[in-house]
Every structure is written in structure tokens, then in C-alpha cells.
Amino acid sequence: MPEIKAPWCPVAATVEVIGGRWKLNILFYLKDRPRRFNELRRLVPGITQRMLTLQLRSLEQDGIVSRTVHETVPPHVEYSFTKKGLSLGPILDAMEEWGEAHRPRRRGRAGFDTQTPLPR
């Protein structure tokens, strides 16, 4: 039986890059300014150090995020959007706006109060 290929879908291609449990949270906090690794870890509840590392590497490989090592004492690493990543800004803004407009008035699936404003 011949394999049937689905037609290419640009929405599916976008979801493949930014989808998953953690990536949108990471991108949400990076959209306003660069963040250090531990700062992201504190801002994204429930993510492990290993998972944050894997997700940031994946976003880096896709050209969405860049990693900068600052040669200070002690050294630190900062993550920020690339030019390609910045082009996701309007999408993230639209998703944020939609989420605010349609925010559930009960506890969300992640277990946190959905009426409490998110930290910036």
C-alpha cells in the first residue's frame, strides 16, 4: 500500500517549532528582554533544569533563540530572541491577548490560579 503524505501546513510547521509543554512559556518571558538561565527557571513553574536546557537548545537549533556567554566573574549565560525569533512577537502578543480575553475563571490545568497576573 503506498504511503499517503499530508500536504505541507504552515500552521503545523509553526507549532512544530514553538509547540510543546514548555516552549511557549519560555518564549513568553523572552519576548520582552533577554533572560538568564536561572531567571527563566524561576519564571517557568514546574520545569526542571534538564528540560529547560533541552528546550532552549531546541529553540537555539531552530534559530529562534540565541545563547550569549558573558565573560564576567562569575560568568553567566543569557538567552534572547534572534531576528527570526523576534518575528514571532506578533504571534505571541496575539496569543497573550486572546488568553487574557478568554481567561478561565477557575483553576487551570497546571494547577495555578488563572486569575493571578503572570510575573513579568
N, CA, C and O atoms as a printed pandas DataFrame, in Angstrom:
     atom_number atom_name residue_name chain_id  residue_number  x_coord  y_coord  z_coord
0              1         N          MET        A               1    0.833   -1.168    0.000
1              2        CA          MET        A               1    0.000    0.000    0.000
2              3         C          MET        A               1    0.889    1.246    0.000
3              4         O          MET        A               1    1.789    1.344    0.835
4              5         N          PRO        A               2    0.668    2.191   -0.901
5              6        CA          PRO        A               2    1.505    3.393   -0.947
6              7         C          PRO        A               2    1.223    4.306    0.244
7              8         O          PRO        A               2    0.092    4.417    0.716
8              9         N          GLU        A               3    2.294    4.958    0.717
9             10        CA          GLU        A               3    2.171    5.896    1.829
10            11         C          GLU        A               3    1.551    7.188    1.329
11            12         O          GLU        A               3    1.958    7.725    0.299
12            13         N          ILE        A               4    0.574    7.682    2.058
13            14        CA          ILE        A               4   -0.096    8.930    1.690
14            15         C          ILE        A               4    0.506   10.046    2.530
15            16         O          ILE        A               4    0.484    9.990    3.759
16            17         N          LYS        A               5    1.040   11.051    1.867
17            18        CA          LYS        A               5    1.627   12.192    2.560
18            19         C          LYS        A               5    0.606   13.316    2.658
19            20         O          LYS        A               5   -0.092   13.641    1.698
20            21         N          ALA        A               6    0.546   13.894    3.847
21            22        CA          ALA        A               6   -0.337   15.045    4.040
22            23         C          ALA        A               6    0.316   16.261    3.396
23            24         O          ALA        A               6    1.542   16.359    3.364
24            25         N          PRO        A               7   -0.491   17.190    2.883
25            26        CA          PRO        A               7    0.103   18.409    2.319
26            27         C          PRO        A               7    0.782   19.224    3.414
27            28         O          PRO        A               7    0.399   19.168    4.582
28            29         N          TRP        A               8    1.796   19.979    3.012
29            30        CA          TRP        A               8    2.527   20.813    3.954
30            31         C          TRP        A               8    1.582   21.868    4.520
31            32         O          TRP        A               8    0.814   22.487    3.783
32            33         N          CYS        A               9    1.648   22.064    5.829
33            34        CA          CYS        A               9    0.768   23.023    6.509
34            35         C          CYS        A               9    1.635   24.021    7.274
35            36         O          CYS        A               9    2.382   23.618    8.166
36            37         N          PRO        A              10    1.554   25.306    6.950
37            38        CA          PRO        A              10    2.384   26.298    7.645
38            39         C          PRO        A              10    2.063   26.423    9.131
39            40         O          PRO        A              10    2.954   26.720    9.926
40            41         N          VAL        A              11    0.817   26.204    9.517
41            42        CA          VAL        A              11    0.464   26.272   10.932
42            43         C          VAL        A              11    1.125   25.116   11.683
43            44         O          VAL        A              11    1.666   25.308   12.772
44            45         N          ALA        A              12    1.080   23.929   11.103
45            46        CA          ALA        A              12    1.725   22.769   11.728
46            47         C          ALA        A              12    3.238   22.975   11.818
47            48         O          ALA        A              12    3.866   22.558   12.791
48            49         N          ALA        A              13    3.817   23.612   10.814
49            50        CA          ALA        A              13    5.258   23.886   10.835
50            51         C          ALA        A              13    5.607   24.840   11.976
51            52         O          ALA        A              13    6.639   24.679   12.628
52            53         N          THR        A              14    4.755   25.825   12.217
53            54        CA          THR        A              14    4.974   26.770   13.318
54            55         C          THR        A              14    4.838   26.064   14.659
55            56         O          THR        A              14    5.660   26.254   15.556
56            57         N          VAL        A              15    3.794   25.248   14.791
57            58        CA          VAL        A              15    3.563   24.527   16.039
58            59         C          VAL        A              15    4.712   23.556   16.312
59            60         O          VAL        A              15    5.063   23.332   17.470
60            61         N          GLU        A              16    5.293   22.986   15.277
61            62        CA          GLU        A              16    6.425   22.078   15.456
62            63         C          GLU        A              16    7.611   22.792   16.103
63            64         O          GLU        A              16    8.340   22.193   16.892
64            65         N          VAL        A              17    7.804   24.063   15.774
65            66        CA          VAL        A              17    8.928   24.830   16.330
66            67         C          VAL        A              17    8.616   25.367   17.723
67            68         O          VAL        A              17    9.472   25.304   18.606
68            69         N          ILE        A              18    7.415   25.892   17.942
69            70        CA          ILE        A              18    7.115   26.563   19.216
70            71         C          ILE        A              18    6.179   25.772   20.116
71            72         O          ILE        A              18    5.889   26.207   21.231
72            73         N          GLY        A              19    5.701   24.621   19.658
73            74        CA          GLY        A              19    4.743   23.852   20.430
74            75         C          GLY        A              19    5.383   23.050   21.545
75            76         O          GLY        A              19    6.605   23.016   21.683
76            77         N          GLY        A              20    4.563   22.421   22.319
77            78        CA          GLY        A              20    5.015   21.603   23.434
78            79         C          GLY        A              20    4.638   22.233   24.753
79            80         O          GLY        A              20    4.076   23.327   24.811
80            81         N          ARG        A              21    4.959   21.519   25.801
81            82        CA          ARG        A              21    4.548   21.958   27.138
82            83         C          ARG        A              21    5.272   23.210   27.612
83            84         O          ARG        A              21    4.686   24.006   28.346
84            85         N          TRP        A              22    6.533   23.412   27.217
85            86        CA          TRP        A              22    7.348   24.452   27.830
86            87         C          TRP        A              22    7.737   25.611   26.929
87            88         O          TRP        A              22    7.947   26.720   27.421
88            89         N          LYS        A              23    7.837   25.393   25.643
89            90        CA          LYS        A              23    8.423   26.407   24.762
90            91         C          LYS        A              23    7.676   27.735   24.765
91            92         O          LYS        A              23    8.303   28.795   24.789
92            93         N          LEU        A              24    6.361   27.693   24.742
93            94        CA          LEU        A              24    5.614   28.957   24.725
94            95         C          LEU        A              24    5.832   29.751   26.008
95            96         O          LEU        A              24    5.910   30.979   25.969
96            97         N          ASN        A              25    5.932   29.067   27.139
97            98        CA          ASN        A              25    6.228   29.779   28.393
98            99         C          ASN        A              25    7.595   30.439   28.324
99           100         O          ASN        A              25    7.755   31.598   28.707
100          101         N          ILE        A              26    8.574   29.701   27.837
101          102        CA          ILE        A              26    9.927   30.249   27.710
102          103         C          ILE        A              26    9.915   31.459   26.782
103          104         O          ILE        A              26   10.486   32.499   27.108
104          105         N          LEU        A              27    9.271   31.326   25.639
105          106        CA          LEU        A              27    9.226   32.425   24.663
106          107         C          LEU        A              27    8.480   33.635   25.214
107          108         O          LEU        A              27    8.860   34.775   24.946
108          109         N          PHE        A              28    7.423   33.392   25.980
109          110        CA          PHE        A              28    6.665   34.487   26.575
110          111         C          PHE        A              28    7.568   35.365   27.439
111          112         O          PHE        A              28    7.481   36.592   27.389
112          113         N          TYR        A              29    8.430   34.737   28.225
113          114        CA          TYR        A              29    9.303   35.508   29.114
114          115         C          TYR        A              29   10.515   36.090   28.402
115          116         O          TYR        A              29   11.140   37.021   28.909
116          117         N          LEU        A              30   10.852   35.559   27.244
117          118        CA          LEU        A              30   11.972   36.121   26.479
118          119         C          LEU        A              30   11.541   37.254   25.554
119          120         O          LEU        A              30   12.385   38.012   25.076
120          121         N          LYS        A              31   10.251   37.380   25.297
121          122        CA          LYS        A              31    9.822   38.346   24.279
122          123         C          LYS        A              31   10.066   39.800   24.671
123          124         O          LYS        A              31   10.214   40.659   23.801
124          125         N          ASP        A              32   10.111   40.083   25.965
125          126        CA          ASP        A              32   10.303   41.469   26.392
126          127         C          ASP        A              32   11.767   41.852   26.584
127          128         O          ASP        A              32   12.141   43.010   26.402
128          129         N          ARG        A              33   12.597   40.870   26.953
129          130        CA          ARG        A              33   14.010   41.168   27.190
130          131         C          ARG        A              33   14.790   39.868   27.338
131          132         O          ARG        A              33   14.199   38.817   27.583
132          133         N          PRO        A              34   16.108   39.931   27.193
133          134        CA          PRO        A              34   16.936   38.742   27.434
134          135         C          PRO        A              34   16.822   38.307   28.889
135          136         O          PRO        A              34   16.601   39.121   29.787
136          137         N          ARG        A              35   16.978   37.010   29.096
137          138        CA          ARG        A              35   16.890   36.461   30.453
138          139         C          ARG        A              35   18.037   35.490   30.700
139          140         O          ARG        A              35   18.506   34.810   29.787
140          141         N          ARG        A              36   18.470   35.441   31.939
141          142        CA          ARG        A              36   19.472   34.464   32.341
142          143         C          ARG        A              36   18.778   33.127   32.594
143          144         O          ARG        A              36   17.574   33.066   32.842
144          145         N          PHE        A              37   19.575   32.060   32.525
145          146        CA          PHE        A              37   19.038   30.706   32.665
146          147         C          PHE        A              37   18.236   30.538   33.953
147          148         O          PHE        A              37   17.089   30.095   33.920
148          149         N          ASN        A              38   18.837   30.891   35.081
149          150        CA          ASN        A              38   18.150   30.698   36.366
150          151         C          ASN        A              38   16.920   31.579   36.509
151          152         O          ASN        A              38   15.969   31.214   37.200
152          153         N          GLU        A              39   16.934   32.724   35.866
153          154        CA          GLU        A              39   15.753   33.586   35.877
154          155         C          GLU        A              39   14.606   32.892   35.145
155          156         O          GLU        A              39   13.470   32.897   35.618
156          157         N          LEU        A              40   14.905   32.293   33.988
157          158        CA          LEU        A              40   13.881   31.534   33.255
158          159         C          LEU        A              40   13.382   30.355   34.092
159          160         O          LEU        A              40   12.188   30.057   34.122
160          161         N          ARG        A              41   14.296   29.711   34.752
161          162        CA          ARG        A              41   13.908   28.550   35.569
162          163         C          ARG        A              41   12.936   28.961   36.671
163          164         O          ARG        A              41   11.995   28.226   36.971
164          165         N          ARG        A              42   13.154   30.121   37.272
165          166        CA          ARG        A              42   12.243   30.616   38.306
166          167         C          ARG        A              42   10.902   31.041   37.721
167          168         O          ARG        A              42    9.863   30.852   38.353
168          169         N          LEU        A              43   10.915   31.613   36.520
169          170        CA          LEU        A              43    9.685   32.130   35.909
170          171         C          LEU        A              43    8.779   31.035   35.354
171          172         O          LEU        A              43    7.564   31.223   35.278
172          173         N          VAL        A              44    9.346   29.898   34.969
173          174        CA          VAL        A              44    8.558   28.819   34.365
174          175         C          VAL        A              44    8.326   27.752   35.429
175          176         O          VAL        A              44    9.196   26.913   35.664
176          177         N          PRO        A              45    7.163   27.776   36.072
177          178        CA          PRO        A              45    6.915   26.847   37.175
178          179         C          PRO        A              45    6.882   25.394   36.700
179          180         O          PRO        A              45    6.277   25.069   35.679
180          181         N          GLY        A              46    7.551   24.528   37.471
181          182        CA          GLY        A              46    7.494   23.104   37.179
182          183         C          GLY        A              46    8.552   22.567   36.233
183          184         O          GLY        A              46    8.709   21.352   36.113
184          185         N          ILE        A              47    9.277   23.442   35.561
185          186        CA          ILE        A              47   10.284   22.963   34.612
186          187         C          ILE        A              47   11.551   22.569   35.367
187          188         O          ILE        A              47   11.971   23.245   36.306
188          189         N          THR        A              48   12.143   21.467   34.937
189          190        CA          THR        A              48   13.404   21.049   35.545
190          191         C          THR        A              48   14.561   21.721   34.818
191          192         O          THR        A              48   14.406   22.241   33.713
192          193         N          GLN        A              49   15.714   21.699   35.459
193          194        CA          GLN        A              49   16.903   22.284   34.831
194          195         C          GLN        A              49   17.209   21.574   33.517
195          196         O          GLN        A              49   17.521   22.219   32.516
196          197         N          ARG        A              50   17.120   20.253   33.522
197          198        CA          ARG        A              50   17.397   19.473   32.303
198          199         C          ARG        A              50   16.413   19.821   31.174
199          200         O          ARG        A              50   16.820   20.004   30.027
200          201         N          MET        A              51   15.124   19.908   31.507
201          202        CA          MET        A              51   14.123   20.200   30.479
202          203         C          MET        A              51   14.307   21.612   29.930
203          204         O          MET        A              51   14.171   21.826   28.726
204          205         N          LEU        A              52   14.613   22.575   30.795
205          206        CA          LEU        A              52   14.856   23.936   30.324
206          207         C          LEU        A              52   16.051   23.956   29.378
207          208         O          LEU        A              52   16.016   24.614   28.339
208          209         N          THR        A              53   17.096   23.240   29.736
209          210        CA          THR        A              53   18.278   23.149   28.871
210          211         C          THR        A              53   17.911   22.558   27.515
211          212         O          THR        A              53   18.314   23.089   26.480
212          213         N          LEU        A              54   17.149   21.464   27.512
213          214        CA          LEU        A              54   16.755   20.815   26.252
214          215         C          LEU        A              54   15.885   21.731   25.391
215          216         O          LEU        A              54   16.069   21.803   24.176
216          217         N          GLN        A              55   14.947   22.422   26.014
217          218        CA          GLN        A              55   14.047   23.296   25.269
218          219         C          GLN        A              55   14.803   24.499   24.691
219          220         O          GLN        A              55   14.568   24.889   23.547
220          221         N          LEU        A              56   15.695   25.077   25.470
221          222        CA          LEU        A              56   16.492   26.200   24.975
222          223         C          LEU        A              56   17.407   25.764   23.837
223          224         O          LEU        A              56   17.583   26.503   22.868
224          225         N          ARG        A              57   17.992   24.574   23.943
225          226        CA          ARG        A              57   18.830   24.059   22.854
226          227         C          ARG        A              57   18.017   23.859   21.580
227          228         O          ARG        A              57   18.478   24.176   20.484
228          229         N          SER        A              58   16.815   23.335   21.731
229          230        CA          SER        A              58   15.947   23.123   20.574
230          231         C          SER        A              58   15.589   24.458   19.912
231          232         O          SER        A              58   15.641   24.580   18.688
232          233         N          LEU        A              59   15.231   25.450   20.718
233          234        CA          LEU        A              59   14.909   26.774   20.183
234          235         C          LEU        A              59   16.137   27.412   19.538
235          236         O          LEU        A              59   16.024   28.137   18.549
236          237         N          GLU        A              60   17.300   27.140   20.102
237          238        CA          GLU        A              60   18.550   27.657   19.539
238          239         C          GLU        A              60   18.833   26.988   18.187
239          240         O          GLU        A              60   19.222   27.664   17.234
240          241         N          GLN        A              61   18.642   25.680   18.099
241          242        CA          GLN        A              61   18.857   24.952   16.841
242          243         C          GLN        A              61   17.896   25.412   15.750
243          244         O          GLN        A              61   18.245   25.409   14.570
244          245         N          ASP        A              62   16.690   25.806   16.140
245          246        CA          ASP        A              62   15.705   26.290   15.172
246          247         C          ASP        A              62   15.909   27.762   14.818
247          248         O          ASP        A              62   15.170   28.315   14.004
248          249         N          GLY        A              63   16.905   28.389   15.423
249          250        CA          GLY        A              63   17.219   29.777   15.108
250          251         C          GLY        A              63   16.304   30.797   15.749
251          252         O          GLY        A              63   16.251   31.943   15.302
252          253         N          ILE        A              64   15.576   30.401   16.798
253          254        CA          ILE        A              64   14.622   31.291   17.458
254          255         C          ILE        A              64   15.283   32.058   18.598
255          256         O          ILE        A              64   14.975   33.226   18.835
256          257         N          VAL        A              65   16.188   31.394   19.296
257          258        CA          VAL        A              65   16.830   31.942   20.486
258          259         C          VAL        A              65   18.340   31.892   20.300
259          260         O          VAL        A              65   18.873   30.964   19.692
260          261         N          SER        A              66   19.016   32.897   20.828
261          262        CA          SER        A              66   20.487   32.861   20.825
262          263         C          SER        A              66   20.977   32.800   22.267
263          264         O          SER        A              66   20.340   33.311   23.187
264          265         N          ARG        A              67   22.109   32.171   22.427
265          266        CA          ARG        A              67   22.734   31.992   23.739
266          267         C          ARG        A              67   24.016   32.807   23.754
267          268         O          ARG        A              67   24.877   32.638   22.891
268          269         N          THR        A              68   24.142   33.698   24.741
269          270        CA          THR        A              68   25.328   34.540   24.863
270          271         C          THR        A              68   25.993   34.266   26.209
271          272         O          THR        A              68   25.356   34.357   27.259
272          273         N          VAL        A              69   27.274   33.931   26.164
273          274        CA          VAL        A              69   28.040   33.721   27.390
274          275         C          VAL        A              69   28.790   35.013   27.682
275          276         O          VAL        A              69   29.586   35.473   26.863
276          277         N          HIS        A              70   28.538   35.592   28.838
277          278        CA          HIS        A              70   29.208   36.821   29.253
278          279         C          HIS        A              70   30.428   36.452   30.088
279          280         O          HIS        A              70   30.315   35.769   31.106
280          281         N          GLU        A              71   31.578   36.905   29.651
281          282        CA          GLU        A              71   32.841   36.600   30.333
282          283         C          GLU        A              71   33.039   37.537   31.513
283          284         O          GLU        A              71   33.905   38.411   31.497
284          285         N          THR        A              72   32.226   37.337   32.524
285          286        CA          THR        A              72   32.332   38.110   33.758
286          287         C          THR        A              72   32.723   37.155   34.879
287          288         O          THR        A              72   32.806   35.944   34.675
288          289         N          VAL        A              73   32.955   37.698   36.033
289          290        CA          VAL        A              73   33.246   36.861   37.187
290          291         C          VAL        A              73   32.106   37.044   38.184
291          292         O          VAL        A              73   31.960   38.139   38.727
292          293         N          PRO        A              74   31.305   36.041   38.447
293          294        CA          PRO        A              74   31.299   34.738   37.773
294          295         C          PRO        A              74   30.654   34.870   36.389
295          296         O          PRO        A              74   29.855   35.781   36.169
296          297         N          PRO        A              75   30.992   33.972   35.455
297          298        CA          PRO        A              75   30.402   34.049   34.112
298          299         C          PRO        A              75   28.900   33.739   34.171
299          300         O          PRO        A              75   28.442   32.990   35.034
300          301         N          HIS        A              76   28.153   34.327   33.245
301          302        CA          HIS        A              76   26.735   33.983   33.155
302          303         C          HIS        A              76   26.311   33.884   31.705
303          304         O          HIS        A              76   26.933   34.444   30.803
304          305         N          VAL        A              77   25.222   33.145   31.517
305          306        CA          VAL        A              77   24.669   32.895   30.182
306          307         C          VAL        A              77   23.331   33.600   30.090
307          308         O          VAL        A              77   22.529   33.574   31.024
308          309         N          GLU        A              78   23.104   34.227   28.952
309          310        CA          GLU        A              78   21.866   34.957   28.724
310          311         C          GLU        A              78   21.239   34.456   27.428
311          312         O          GLU        A              78   21.941   34.168   26.458
312          313         N          TYR        A              79   19.918   34.356   27.421
313          314        CA          TYR        A              79   19.182   33.926   26.240
314          315         C          TYR        A              79   18.315   35.074   25.753
315          316         O          TYR        A              79   17.728   35.812   26.544
316          317         N          SER        A              80   18.245   35.209   24.430
317          318        CA          SER        A              80   17.435   36.271   23.837
318          319         C          SER        A              80   16.935   35.807   22.478
319          320         O          SER        A              80   17.409   34.809   21.935
320          321         N          PHE        A              81   15.979   36.538   21.943
321          322        CA          PHE        A              81   15.463   36.234   20.610
322          323         C          PHE        A              81   16.488   36.591   19.542
323          324         O          PHE        A              81   17.223   37.570   19.668
324          325         N          THR        A              82   16.522   35.792   18.508
325          326        CA          THR        A              82   17.254   36.145   17.299
326          327         C          THR        A              82   16.325   37.012   16.457
327          328         O          THR        A              82   15.186   37.267   16.848
328          329         N          LYS        A              83   16.802   37.460   15.315
329          330        CA          LYS        A              83   15.949   38.221   14.402
330          331         C          LYS        A              83   14.750   37.361   13.986
331          332         O          LYS        A              83   13.618   37.841   13.928
332          333         N          LYS        A              84   15.017   36.092   13.699
333          334        CA          LYS        A              84   13.928   35.164   13.341
334          335         C          LYS        A              84   12.960   35.014   14.512
335          336         O          LYS        A              84   11.746   34.990   14.312
336          337         N          GLY        A              85   13.485   34.915   15.722
337          338        CA          GLY        A              85   12.643   34.782   16.903
338          339         C          GLY        A              85   11.778   36.003   17.138
339          340         O          GLY        A              85   10.622   35.888   17.545
340          341         N          LEU        A              86   12.347   37.182   16.877
341          342        CA          LEU        A              86   11.569   38.418   17.040
342          343         C          LEU        A              86   10.350   38.450   16.131
343          344         O          LEU        A              86    9.353   39.100   16.445
344          345         N          SER        A              87   10.428   37.751   15.006
345          346        CA          SER        A              87    9.277   37.725   14.092
346          347         C          SER        A              87    8.094   36.966   14.704
347          348         O          SER        A              87    6.976   37.066   14.199
348          349         N          LEU        A              88    8.325   36.208   15.785
349          350        CA          LEU        A              88    7.228   35.543   16.497
350          351         C          LEU        A              88    6.496   36.502   17.435
351          352         O          LEU        A              88    5.432   36.164   17.953
352          353         N          GLY        A              89    7.052   37.692   17.656
353          354        CA          GLY        A              89    6.459   38.666   18.576
354          355         C          GLY        A              89    4.978   38.904   18.368
355          356         O          GLY        A              89    4.213   38.809   19.327
356          357         N          PRO        A              90    4.536   39.213   17.144
357          358        CA          PRO        A              90    3.099   39.447   16.931
358          359         C          PRO        A              90    2.240   38.212   17.233
359          360         O          PRO        A              90    1.108   38.339   17.699
360          361         N          ILE        A              91    2.779   37.031   16.968
361          362        CA          ILE        A              91    2.036   35.802   17.265
362          363         C          ILE        A              91    1.884   35.648   18.775
363          364         O          ILE        A              91    0.793   35.362   19.269
364          365         N          LEU        A              92    2.987   35.838   19.509
365          366        CA          LEU        A              92    2.939   35.726   20.971
366          367         C          LEU        A              92    2.046   36.799   21.579
367          368         O          LEU        A              92    1.310   36.530   22.528
368          369         N          ASP        A              93    2.106   38.020   21.034
369          370        CA          ASP        A              93    1.232   39.102   21.517
370          371         C          ASP        A              93   -0.234   38.749   21.301
371          372         O          ASP        A              93   -1.062   38.961   22.186
372          373         N          ALA        A              94   -0.558   38.207   20.118
373          374        CA          ALA        A              94   -1.937   37.824   19.817
374          375         C          ALA        A              94   -2.402   36.696   20.738
375          376         O          ALA        A              94   -3.547   36.693   21.190
376          377         N          MET        A              95   -1.518   35.741   21.015
377          378        CA          MET        A              95   -1.874   34.648   21.912
378          379         C          MET        A              95   -2.083   35.168   23.337
379          380         O          MET        A              95   -2.994   34.723   24.035
380          381         N          GLU        A              96   -1.241   36.107   23.764
381          382        CA          GLU        A              96   -1.397   36.699   25.089
382          383         C          GLU        A              96   -2.727   37.447   25.189
383          384         O          GLU        A              96   -3.452   37.314   26.175
384          385         N          GLU        A              97   -3.035   38.227   24.168
385          386        CA          GLU        A              97   -4.292   38.986   24.151
386          387         C          GLU        A              97   -5.493   38.046   24.182
387          388         O          GLU        A              97   -6.444   38.273   24.930
388          389         N          TRP        A              98   -5.449   36.995   23.374
389          390        CA          TRP        A              98   -6.546   36.034   23.340
390          391         C          TRP        A              98   -6.693   35.348   24.694
391          392         O          TRP        A              98   -7.805   35.175   25.193
392          393         N          GLY        A              99   -5.562   34.957   25.288
393          394        CA          GLY        A              99   -5.595   34.294   26.586
394          395         C          GLY        A              99   -6.180   35.176   27.674
395          396         O          GLY        A              99   -6.945   34.709   28.519
396          397         N          GLU        A             100   -5.818   36.459   27.652
397          398        CA          GLU        A             100   -6.383   37.397   28.633
398          399         C          GLU        A             100   -7.887   37.561   28.434
399          400         O          GLU        A             100   -8.638   37.614   29.408
400          401         N          ALA        A             101   -8.330   37.641   27.186
401          402        CA          ALA        A             101   -9.748   37.839   26.896
402          403         C          ALA        A             101  -10.587   36.604   27.225
403          404         O          ALA        A             101  -11.774   36.724   27.529
404          405         N          HIS        A             102   -9.978   35.426   27.166
405          406        CA          HIS        A             102  -10.725   34.179   27.367
406          407         C          HIS        A             102  -10.218   33.403   28.574
407          408         O          HIS        A             102  -10.340   32.180   28.638
408          409         N          ARG        A             103   -9.657   34.118   29.515
409          410        CA          ARG        A             103   -9.087   33.504   30.724
410          411         C          ARG        A             103  -10.181   32.778   31.500
411          412         O          ARG        A             103  -11.227   33.356   31.793
412          413         N          PRO        A             104   -9.937   31.503   31.834
413          414        CA          PRO        A             104  -10.915   30.785   32.658
414          415         C          PRO        A             104  -11.006   31.397   34.050
415          416         O          PRO        A             104  -10.016   31.913   34.567
416          417         N          ARG        A             105  -12.156   31.343   34.644
417          418        CA          ARG        A             105  -12.362   31.914   35.976
418          419         C          ARG        A             105  -12.281   30.843   37.059
419          420         O          ARG        A             105  -12.905   30.958   38.114
420          421         N          ARG        A             106  -11.501   29.800   36.779
421          422        CA          ARG        A             106  -11.281   28.728   37.746
422          423         C          ARG        A             106   -9.819   28.326   37.679
423          424         O          ARG        A             106   -9.043   28.920   36.930
424          425         N          ARG        A             107   -9.438   27.322   38.457
425          426        CA          ARG        A             107   -8.049   26.878   38.454
426          427         C          ARG        A             107   -7.739   26.208   37.122
427          428         O          ARG        A             107   -8.524   25.402   36.623
428          429         N          GLY        A             108   -6.576   26.554   36.548
429          430        CA          GLY        A             108   -6.165   25.999   35.266
430          431         C          GLY        A             108   -5.629   24.592   35.402
431          432         O          GLY        A             108   -5.452   24.086   36.510
432          433         N          ARG        A             109   -5.372   23.966   34.271
433          434        CA          ARG        A             109   -4.867   22.593   34.263
434          435         C          ARG        A             109   -3.518   22.483   34.957
435          436         O          ARG        A             109   -3.217   21.452   35.559
436          437         N          ALA        A             110   -2.710   23.521   34.883
437          438        CA          ALA        A             110   -1.386   23.468   35.502
438          439         C          ALA        A             110   -1.469   23.590   37.018
439          440         O          ALA        A             110   -0.465   23.407   37.707
440          441         N          GLY        A             111   -2.659   23.900   37.551
441          442        CA          GLY        A             111   -2.833   23.944   38.991
442          443         C          GLY        A             111   -2.613   25.303   39.611
443          444         O          GLY        A             111   -2.660   25.424   40.835
444          445         N          PHE        A             112   -2.375   26.336   38.814
445          446        CA          PHE        A             112   -2.196   27.657   39.399
446          447         C          PHE        A             112   -3.433   28.492   39.133
447          448         O          PHE        A             112   -4.190   28.237   38.196
448          449         N          ASP        A             113   -3.620   29.489   39.970
449          450        CA          ASP        A             113   -4.780   30.348   39.878
450          451         C          ASP        A             113   -4.705   31.150   38.596
451          452         O          ASP        A             113   -3.781   31.943   38.415
452          453         N          THR        A             114   -5.662   30.960   37.702
453          454        CA          THR        A             114   -5.621   31.630   36.407
454          455         C          THR        A             114   -6.043   33.091   36.492
455          456         O          THR        A             114   -5.968   33.816   35.500
456          457         N          GLN        A             115   -6.487   33.532   37.672
457          458        CA          GLN        A             115   -6.866   34.928   37.805
458          459         C          GLN        A             115   -5.720   35.787   38.341
459          460         O          GLN        A             115   -5.816   37.014   38.350
460          461         N          THR        A             116   -4.656   35.155   38.779
461          462        CA          THR        A             116   -3.495   35.883   39.278
462          463         C          THR        A             116   -2.646   36.333   38.088
463          464         O          THR        A             116   -2.328   35.506   37.233
464          465         N          PRO        A             117   -2.270   37.600   38.002
465          466        CA          PRO        A             117   -1.452   38.051   36.871
466          467         C          PRO        A             117   -0.118   37.314   36.839
467          468         O          PRO        A             117    0.459   36.998   37.880
468          469         N          LEU        A             118    0.357   37.049   35.637
469          470        CA          LEU        A             118    1.638   36.379   35.463
470          471         C          LEU        A             118    2.779   37.331   35.768
471          472         O          LEU        A             118    2.692   38.519   35.456
472          473         N          PRO        A             119    3.870   36.820   36.386
473          474        CA          PRO        A             119    5.022   37.688   36.664
474          475         C          PRO        A             119    5.711   38.088   35.368
475          476         O          PRO        A             119    5.708   37.319   34.407
476          477         N          ARG        A             120    6.290   39.254   35.326
477          478        CA          ARG        A             120    6.997   39.725   34.137
478          479         C          ARG        A             120    8.455   39.846   34.425
479          480         O          ARG        A             120    9.228   40.229   33.548
